[in-house]
Short mmCIF file of C-alpha atoms and ligand atoms in Angstrom, two decimals:
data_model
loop_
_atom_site.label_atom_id
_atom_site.label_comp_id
_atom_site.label_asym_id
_atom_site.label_seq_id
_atom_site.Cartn_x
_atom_site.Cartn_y
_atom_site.Cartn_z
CA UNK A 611 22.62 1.40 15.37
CA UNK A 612 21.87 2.07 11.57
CA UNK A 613 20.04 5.67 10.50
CA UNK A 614 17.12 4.13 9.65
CA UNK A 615 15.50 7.33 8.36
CA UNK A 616 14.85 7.52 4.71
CA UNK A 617 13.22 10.21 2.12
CA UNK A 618 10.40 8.80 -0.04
CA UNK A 619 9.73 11.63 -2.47
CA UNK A 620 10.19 14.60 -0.08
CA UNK A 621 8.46 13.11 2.76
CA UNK A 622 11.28 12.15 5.74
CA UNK A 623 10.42 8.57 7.28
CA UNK A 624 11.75 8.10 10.75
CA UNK A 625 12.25 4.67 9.78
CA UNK A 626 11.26 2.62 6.08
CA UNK A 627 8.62 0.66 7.88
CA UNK A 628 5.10 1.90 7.25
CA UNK A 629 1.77 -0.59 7.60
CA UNK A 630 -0.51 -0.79 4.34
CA UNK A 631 -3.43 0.96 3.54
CA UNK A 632 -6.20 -1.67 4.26
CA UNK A 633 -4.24 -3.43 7.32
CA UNK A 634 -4.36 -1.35 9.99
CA UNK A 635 -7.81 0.89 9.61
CA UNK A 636 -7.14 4.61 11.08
CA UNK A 637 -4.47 3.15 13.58
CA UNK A 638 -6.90 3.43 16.10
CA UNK A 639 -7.06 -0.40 17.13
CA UNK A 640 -3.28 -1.12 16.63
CA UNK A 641 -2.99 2.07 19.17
CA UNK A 642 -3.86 0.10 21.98
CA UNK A 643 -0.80 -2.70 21.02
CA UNK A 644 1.96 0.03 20.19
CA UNK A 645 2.79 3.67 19.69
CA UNK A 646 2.15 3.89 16.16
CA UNK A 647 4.32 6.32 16.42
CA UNK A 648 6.71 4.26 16.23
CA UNK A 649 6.12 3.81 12.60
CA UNK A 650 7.85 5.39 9.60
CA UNK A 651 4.30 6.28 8.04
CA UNK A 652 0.13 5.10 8.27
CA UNK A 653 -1.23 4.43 4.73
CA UNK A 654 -5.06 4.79 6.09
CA UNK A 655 -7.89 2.38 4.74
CA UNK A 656 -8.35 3.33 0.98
CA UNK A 657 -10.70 6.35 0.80
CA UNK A 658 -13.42 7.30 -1.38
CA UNK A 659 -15.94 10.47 -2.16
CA UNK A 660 -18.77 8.89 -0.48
CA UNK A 661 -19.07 6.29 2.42
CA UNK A 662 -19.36 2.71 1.06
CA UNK A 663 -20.64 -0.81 2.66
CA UNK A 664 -18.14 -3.00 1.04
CA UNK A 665 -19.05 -6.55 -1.08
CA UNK A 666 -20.85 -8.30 1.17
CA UNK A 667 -20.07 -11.24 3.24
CA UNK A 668 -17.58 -13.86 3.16
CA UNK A 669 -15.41 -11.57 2.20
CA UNK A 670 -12.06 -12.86 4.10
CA UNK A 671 -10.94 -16.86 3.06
CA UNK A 672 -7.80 -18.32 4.29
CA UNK A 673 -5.27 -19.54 2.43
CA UNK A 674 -2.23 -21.66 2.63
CA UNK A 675 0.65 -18.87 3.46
CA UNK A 676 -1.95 -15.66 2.78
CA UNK A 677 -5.18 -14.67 2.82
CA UNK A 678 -8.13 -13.57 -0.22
CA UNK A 679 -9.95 -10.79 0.69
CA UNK A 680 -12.95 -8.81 -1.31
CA UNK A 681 -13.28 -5.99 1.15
CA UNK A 682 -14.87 -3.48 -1.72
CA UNK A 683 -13.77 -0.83 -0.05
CA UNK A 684 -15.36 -0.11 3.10
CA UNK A 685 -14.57 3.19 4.29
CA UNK A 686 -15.90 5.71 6.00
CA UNK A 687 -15.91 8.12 2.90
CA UNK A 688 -13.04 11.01 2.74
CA UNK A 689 -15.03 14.01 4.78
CA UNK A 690 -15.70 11.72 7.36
CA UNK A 691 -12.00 10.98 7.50
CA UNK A 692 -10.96 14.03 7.67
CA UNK A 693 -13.71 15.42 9.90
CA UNK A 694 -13.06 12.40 12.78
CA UNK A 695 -9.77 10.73 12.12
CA UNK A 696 -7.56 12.58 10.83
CA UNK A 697 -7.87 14.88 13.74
CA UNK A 698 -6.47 12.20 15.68
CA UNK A 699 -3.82 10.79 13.56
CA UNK A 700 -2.50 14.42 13.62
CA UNK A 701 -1.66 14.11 16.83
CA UNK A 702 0.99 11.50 16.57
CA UNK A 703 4.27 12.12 14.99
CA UNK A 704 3.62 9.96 12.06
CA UNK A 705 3.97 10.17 8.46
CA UNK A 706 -0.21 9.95 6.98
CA UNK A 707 -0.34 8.72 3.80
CA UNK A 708 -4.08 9.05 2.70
CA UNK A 709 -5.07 6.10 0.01
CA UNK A 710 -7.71 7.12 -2.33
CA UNK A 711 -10.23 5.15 -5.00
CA UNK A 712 -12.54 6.72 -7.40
CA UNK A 713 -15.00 6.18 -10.15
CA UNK A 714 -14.05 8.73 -12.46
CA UNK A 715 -10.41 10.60 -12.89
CA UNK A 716 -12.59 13.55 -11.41
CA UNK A 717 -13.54 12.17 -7.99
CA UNK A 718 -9.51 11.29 -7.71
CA UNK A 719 -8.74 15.36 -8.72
CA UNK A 720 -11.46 16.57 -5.85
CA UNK A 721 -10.10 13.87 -3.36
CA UNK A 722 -6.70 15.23 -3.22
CA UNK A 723 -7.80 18.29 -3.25
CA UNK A 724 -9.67 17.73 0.14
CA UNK A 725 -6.75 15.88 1.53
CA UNK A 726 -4.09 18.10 0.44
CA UNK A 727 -5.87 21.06 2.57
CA UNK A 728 -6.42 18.81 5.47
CA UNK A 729 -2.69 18.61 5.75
CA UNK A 730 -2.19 14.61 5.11
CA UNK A 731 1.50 14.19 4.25
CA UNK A 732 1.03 12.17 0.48
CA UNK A 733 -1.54 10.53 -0.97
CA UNK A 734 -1.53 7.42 -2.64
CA UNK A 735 -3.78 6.87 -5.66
CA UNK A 736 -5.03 2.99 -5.91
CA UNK A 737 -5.53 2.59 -9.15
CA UNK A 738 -5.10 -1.28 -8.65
CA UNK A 739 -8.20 -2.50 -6.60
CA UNK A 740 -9.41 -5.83 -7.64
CA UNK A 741 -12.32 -5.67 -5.84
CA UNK A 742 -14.68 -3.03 -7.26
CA UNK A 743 -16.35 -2.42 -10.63
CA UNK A 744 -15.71 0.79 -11.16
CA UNK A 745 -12.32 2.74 -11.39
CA UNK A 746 -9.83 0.11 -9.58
CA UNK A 747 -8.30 -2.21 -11.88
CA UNK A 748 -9.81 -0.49 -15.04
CA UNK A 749 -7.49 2.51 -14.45
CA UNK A 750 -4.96 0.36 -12.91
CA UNK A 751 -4.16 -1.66 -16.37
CA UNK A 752 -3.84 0.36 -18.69
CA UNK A 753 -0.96 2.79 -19.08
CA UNK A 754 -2.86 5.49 -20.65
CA UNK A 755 -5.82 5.37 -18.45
CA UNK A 756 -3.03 5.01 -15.12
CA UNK A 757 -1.44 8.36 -16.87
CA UNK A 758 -4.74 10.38 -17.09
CA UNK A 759 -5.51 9.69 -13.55
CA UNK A 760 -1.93 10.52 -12.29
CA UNK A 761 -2.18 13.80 -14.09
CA UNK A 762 -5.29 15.04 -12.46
CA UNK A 763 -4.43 13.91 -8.95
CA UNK A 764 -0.93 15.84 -9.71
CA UNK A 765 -2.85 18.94 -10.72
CA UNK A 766 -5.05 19.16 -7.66
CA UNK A 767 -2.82 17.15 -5.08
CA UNK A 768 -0.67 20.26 -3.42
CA UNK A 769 1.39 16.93 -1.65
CA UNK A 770 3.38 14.40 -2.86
CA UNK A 771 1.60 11.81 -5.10
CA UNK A 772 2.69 8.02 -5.09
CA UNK A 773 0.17 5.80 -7.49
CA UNK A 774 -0.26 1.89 -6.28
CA UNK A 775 0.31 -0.04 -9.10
CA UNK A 776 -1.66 -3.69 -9.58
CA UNK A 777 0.56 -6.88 -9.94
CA UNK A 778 -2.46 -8.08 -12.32
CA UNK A 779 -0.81 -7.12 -15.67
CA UNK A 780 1.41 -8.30 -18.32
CA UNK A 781 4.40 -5.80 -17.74
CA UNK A 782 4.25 -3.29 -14.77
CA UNK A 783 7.30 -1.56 -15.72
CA UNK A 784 5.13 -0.11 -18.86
CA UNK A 785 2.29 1.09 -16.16
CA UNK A 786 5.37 2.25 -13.83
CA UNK A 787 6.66 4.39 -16.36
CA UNK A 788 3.36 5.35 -17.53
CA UNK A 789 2.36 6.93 -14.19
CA UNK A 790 6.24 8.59 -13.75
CA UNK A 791 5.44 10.10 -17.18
CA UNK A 792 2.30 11.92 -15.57
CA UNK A 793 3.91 13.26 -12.93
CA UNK A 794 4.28 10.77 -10.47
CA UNK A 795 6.09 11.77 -7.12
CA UNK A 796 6.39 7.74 -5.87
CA UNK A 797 4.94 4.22 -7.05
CA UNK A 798 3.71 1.94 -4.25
CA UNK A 799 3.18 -2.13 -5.02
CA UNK A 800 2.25 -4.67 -4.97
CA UNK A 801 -1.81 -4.67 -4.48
CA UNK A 802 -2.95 -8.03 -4.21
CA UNK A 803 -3.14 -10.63 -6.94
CA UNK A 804 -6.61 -11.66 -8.13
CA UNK A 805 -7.21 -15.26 -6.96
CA UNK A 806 -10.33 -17.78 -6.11
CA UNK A 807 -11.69 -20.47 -3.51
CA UNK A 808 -13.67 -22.64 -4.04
CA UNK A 809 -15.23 -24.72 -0.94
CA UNK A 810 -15.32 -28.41 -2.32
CA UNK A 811 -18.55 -29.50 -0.44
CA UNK A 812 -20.52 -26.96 -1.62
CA UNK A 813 -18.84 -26.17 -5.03
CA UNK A 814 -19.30 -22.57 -4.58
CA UNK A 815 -16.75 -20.34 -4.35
CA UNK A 816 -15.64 -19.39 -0.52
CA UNK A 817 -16.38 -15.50 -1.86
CA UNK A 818 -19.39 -14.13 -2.09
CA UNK A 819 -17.82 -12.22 -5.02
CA UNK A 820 -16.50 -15.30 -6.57
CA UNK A 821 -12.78 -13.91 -6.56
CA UNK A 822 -10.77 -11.66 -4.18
CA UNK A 823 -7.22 -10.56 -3.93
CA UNK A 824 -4.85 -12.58 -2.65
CA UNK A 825 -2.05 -11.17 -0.11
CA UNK A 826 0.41 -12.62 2.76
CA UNK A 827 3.77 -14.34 2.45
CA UNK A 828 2.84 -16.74 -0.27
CA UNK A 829 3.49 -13.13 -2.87
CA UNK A 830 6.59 -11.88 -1.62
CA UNK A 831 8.50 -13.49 -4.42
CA UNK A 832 6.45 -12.12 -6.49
CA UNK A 833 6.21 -8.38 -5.11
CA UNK A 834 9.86 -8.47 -4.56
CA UNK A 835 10.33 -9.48 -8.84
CA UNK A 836 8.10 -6.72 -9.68
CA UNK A 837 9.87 -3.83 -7.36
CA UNK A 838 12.83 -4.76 -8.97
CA UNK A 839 11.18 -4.30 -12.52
CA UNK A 840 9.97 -1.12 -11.49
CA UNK A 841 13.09 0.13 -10.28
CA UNK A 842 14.95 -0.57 -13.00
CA UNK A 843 12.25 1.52 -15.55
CA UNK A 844 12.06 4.65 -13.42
CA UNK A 845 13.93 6.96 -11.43
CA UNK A 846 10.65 7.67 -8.48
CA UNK A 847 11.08 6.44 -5.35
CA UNK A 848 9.04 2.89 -4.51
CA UNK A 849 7.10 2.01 -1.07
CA UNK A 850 7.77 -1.87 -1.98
CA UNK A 851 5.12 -5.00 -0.23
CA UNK A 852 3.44 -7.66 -0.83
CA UNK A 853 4.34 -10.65 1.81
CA UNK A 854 6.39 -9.00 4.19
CA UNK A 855 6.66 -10.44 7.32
CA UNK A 856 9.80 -10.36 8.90
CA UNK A 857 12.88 -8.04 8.96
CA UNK A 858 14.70 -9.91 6.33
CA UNK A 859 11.56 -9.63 3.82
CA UNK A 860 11.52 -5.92 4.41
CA UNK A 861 15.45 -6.49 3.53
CA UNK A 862 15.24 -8.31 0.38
CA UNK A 863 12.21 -5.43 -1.29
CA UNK A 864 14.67 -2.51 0.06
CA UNK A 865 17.84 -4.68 -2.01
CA UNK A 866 15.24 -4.82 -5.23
CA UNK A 867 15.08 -1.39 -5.15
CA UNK A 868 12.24 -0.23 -2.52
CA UNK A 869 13.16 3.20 -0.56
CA UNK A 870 10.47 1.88 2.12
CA UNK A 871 8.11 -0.98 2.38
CA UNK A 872 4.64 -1.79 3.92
CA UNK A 873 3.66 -4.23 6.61
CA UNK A 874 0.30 -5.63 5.00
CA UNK A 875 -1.04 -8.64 6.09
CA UNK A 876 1.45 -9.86 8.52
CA UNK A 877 -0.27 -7.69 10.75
CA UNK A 878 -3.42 -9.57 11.26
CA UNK A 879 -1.63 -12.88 12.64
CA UNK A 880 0.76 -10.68 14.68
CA UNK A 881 -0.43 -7.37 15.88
CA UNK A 882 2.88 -6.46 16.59
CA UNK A 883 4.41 -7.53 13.75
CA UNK A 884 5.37 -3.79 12.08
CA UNK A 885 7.18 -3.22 15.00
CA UNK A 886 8.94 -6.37 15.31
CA UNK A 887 9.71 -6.39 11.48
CA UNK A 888 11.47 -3.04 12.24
CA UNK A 889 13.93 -4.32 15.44
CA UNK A 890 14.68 -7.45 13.22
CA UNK A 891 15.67 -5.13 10.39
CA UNK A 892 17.92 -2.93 12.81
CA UNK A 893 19.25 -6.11 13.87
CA UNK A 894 19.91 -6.93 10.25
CA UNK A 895 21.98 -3.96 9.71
CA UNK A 896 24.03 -4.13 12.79
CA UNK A 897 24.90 -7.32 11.93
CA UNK A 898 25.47 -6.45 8.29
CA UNK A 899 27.80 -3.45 9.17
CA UNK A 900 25.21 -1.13 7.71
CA UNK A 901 25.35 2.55 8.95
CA UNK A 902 22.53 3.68 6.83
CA UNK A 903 18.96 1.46 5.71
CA UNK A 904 19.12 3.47 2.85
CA UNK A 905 22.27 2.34 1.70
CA UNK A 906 20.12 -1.04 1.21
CA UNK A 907 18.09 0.59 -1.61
CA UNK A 908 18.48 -1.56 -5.20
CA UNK A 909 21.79 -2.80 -3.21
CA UNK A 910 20.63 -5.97 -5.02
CA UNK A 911 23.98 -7.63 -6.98
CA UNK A 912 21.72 -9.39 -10.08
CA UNK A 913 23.86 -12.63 -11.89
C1 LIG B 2120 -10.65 -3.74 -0.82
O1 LIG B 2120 -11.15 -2.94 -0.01
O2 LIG B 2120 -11.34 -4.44 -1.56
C2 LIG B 2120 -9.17 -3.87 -0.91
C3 LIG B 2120 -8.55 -2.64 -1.43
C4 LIG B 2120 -7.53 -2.87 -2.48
O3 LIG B 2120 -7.15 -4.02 -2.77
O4 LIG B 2120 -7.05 -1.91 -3.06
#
């Protein structure tokens, strides 16, 4: 079988198969399907100074080959994260990657300062949330603003920092190289893309926000174009997804350039789907003669 373990800025992955932050909660309900141990790494539901509600409901729509969601950002808020699940997490031999949101560069500094002490093993900074006002896609859309947060995460983060960039912009690779330029340890994306239903009996929107984000297989193609933008503007590692849902997808955002990739969305039709995604991409490099998945990084052969 392949060594499937890989290095994503300093942080060893038993395998390149982590779940995304926003999928899979704490881990505490996919526990009872799977070890999640099992896992190369948990990116836990984004994180932010205080608790928050979310937008409220609908907030989920269907779509054909994905979903839209305008969660807002439910969470527990960060002490209450650390105080009662990351206790837990700790406890499995998994690679916690703590996702964090904020309203002001500040709040993002005193975040990873709290999560650096409470041992988490990288944070990533979403600076690409569609679905708030505040912070979230202002930050995540403009290079200079992505740079000044990146810069004060680095200086209080005491653990590797990997910014989650927002598919919703003219050029990533400029945002990509803005955030490397600050200090950046890894880049993680795609977040969703910003999309809208609209219920044609009603004629309002299937939101209650009016838009969401949209996510599932129907982006792949699109998360697997940018990752290969990205990696060809900067030399950071990449945690590539956006649509992945089999072994092969996870395949294709390794060959654009990814040194890991997140199960998103896949795992709400299939519970077991990180799991499976990670036998069919053994099976992948058996068959393909591969001794190591990292030998798959940016192994893509462009025309
Ligand atoms: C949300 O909670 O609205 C989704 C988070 C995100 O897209 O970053």
């Amino acid at each position: 079988m392949a060594d499937m373990r890989v290095n994503l800025a300093g942080v060893e992955l038993k395998n390149p198969i982590t779940v995304a932050s926003g999928t899979f909660g704490f881990g505490r309900e996919y526990g009872q399907f799977f070890d999640i141990a099992r896992l190369g790494g948990i990116s836990v539901k984004g994180l932010t100074p205080l608790p928050r509600q979310g937008n409220p409901a609908p907030r989920i729509a269907e779509t054909p080959l994905g979903m839209l969601n305008s969660v807002g950002l439910q969470n527990p808020g960060v002490d209450a994260f650390i105080a009662h699940e990351l206790p837990e997490l700790k406890k499995k031999n998994i690679v916690i990657i703590a996702n964090i949101s904020g309203n002001t560069p500040e709040e993002y500094g005193e975040m990873c300062e709290k999560l650096s002490a409470a041992g988490v093993d990288m944070i990533e900074v979403n600076i690409s949330c569609p679905n708030v006002k505040a912070g979230g896609l202002t930050y995540g859309t403009k290079p200079e603003m992505a740079a000044e947060v990146t810069q004060i995460a680095k200086h209080h983060a005491t653990v590797p920092v990997m910014v989650k960039l927002s598919p919703n912009v003219t050029d990533i690779a400029e945002i990509a190289r803005a955030v490397e330029g600050a200090g950046a340890d890894a880049i993680s994306l795609i977040n969703t893309i910003r999309g809208m239903v609209i219920d044609v009996n009603t004629h309002r929107p299937v939101l209650k926000m009016n838009t969401g984000g949209l996510s599932g297989p129907a982006i792949l193609p699109v998360a697997v174009r940018m990752v290969w933008e990205v990696a060809s503007a900067v030399q950071v590692p990449i945690l590539g997804m956006g649509g992945i849902s089999t072994g092969a997808d996870a395949a294709q955002m390794l060959l654009a350039g990814a040194t890991a990739v997140a199960v998103g969305a896949a795992t709400f039709a299939d519970p077991m789907a990180p799991v499976r995604i990670l036998a069919e991409l053994e099976d992948y490099c058996t068959a393909h003669g591969i001794e190591k998945v990292s030998d798959l990084t940016g192994a893509v052969q462009p025309w």
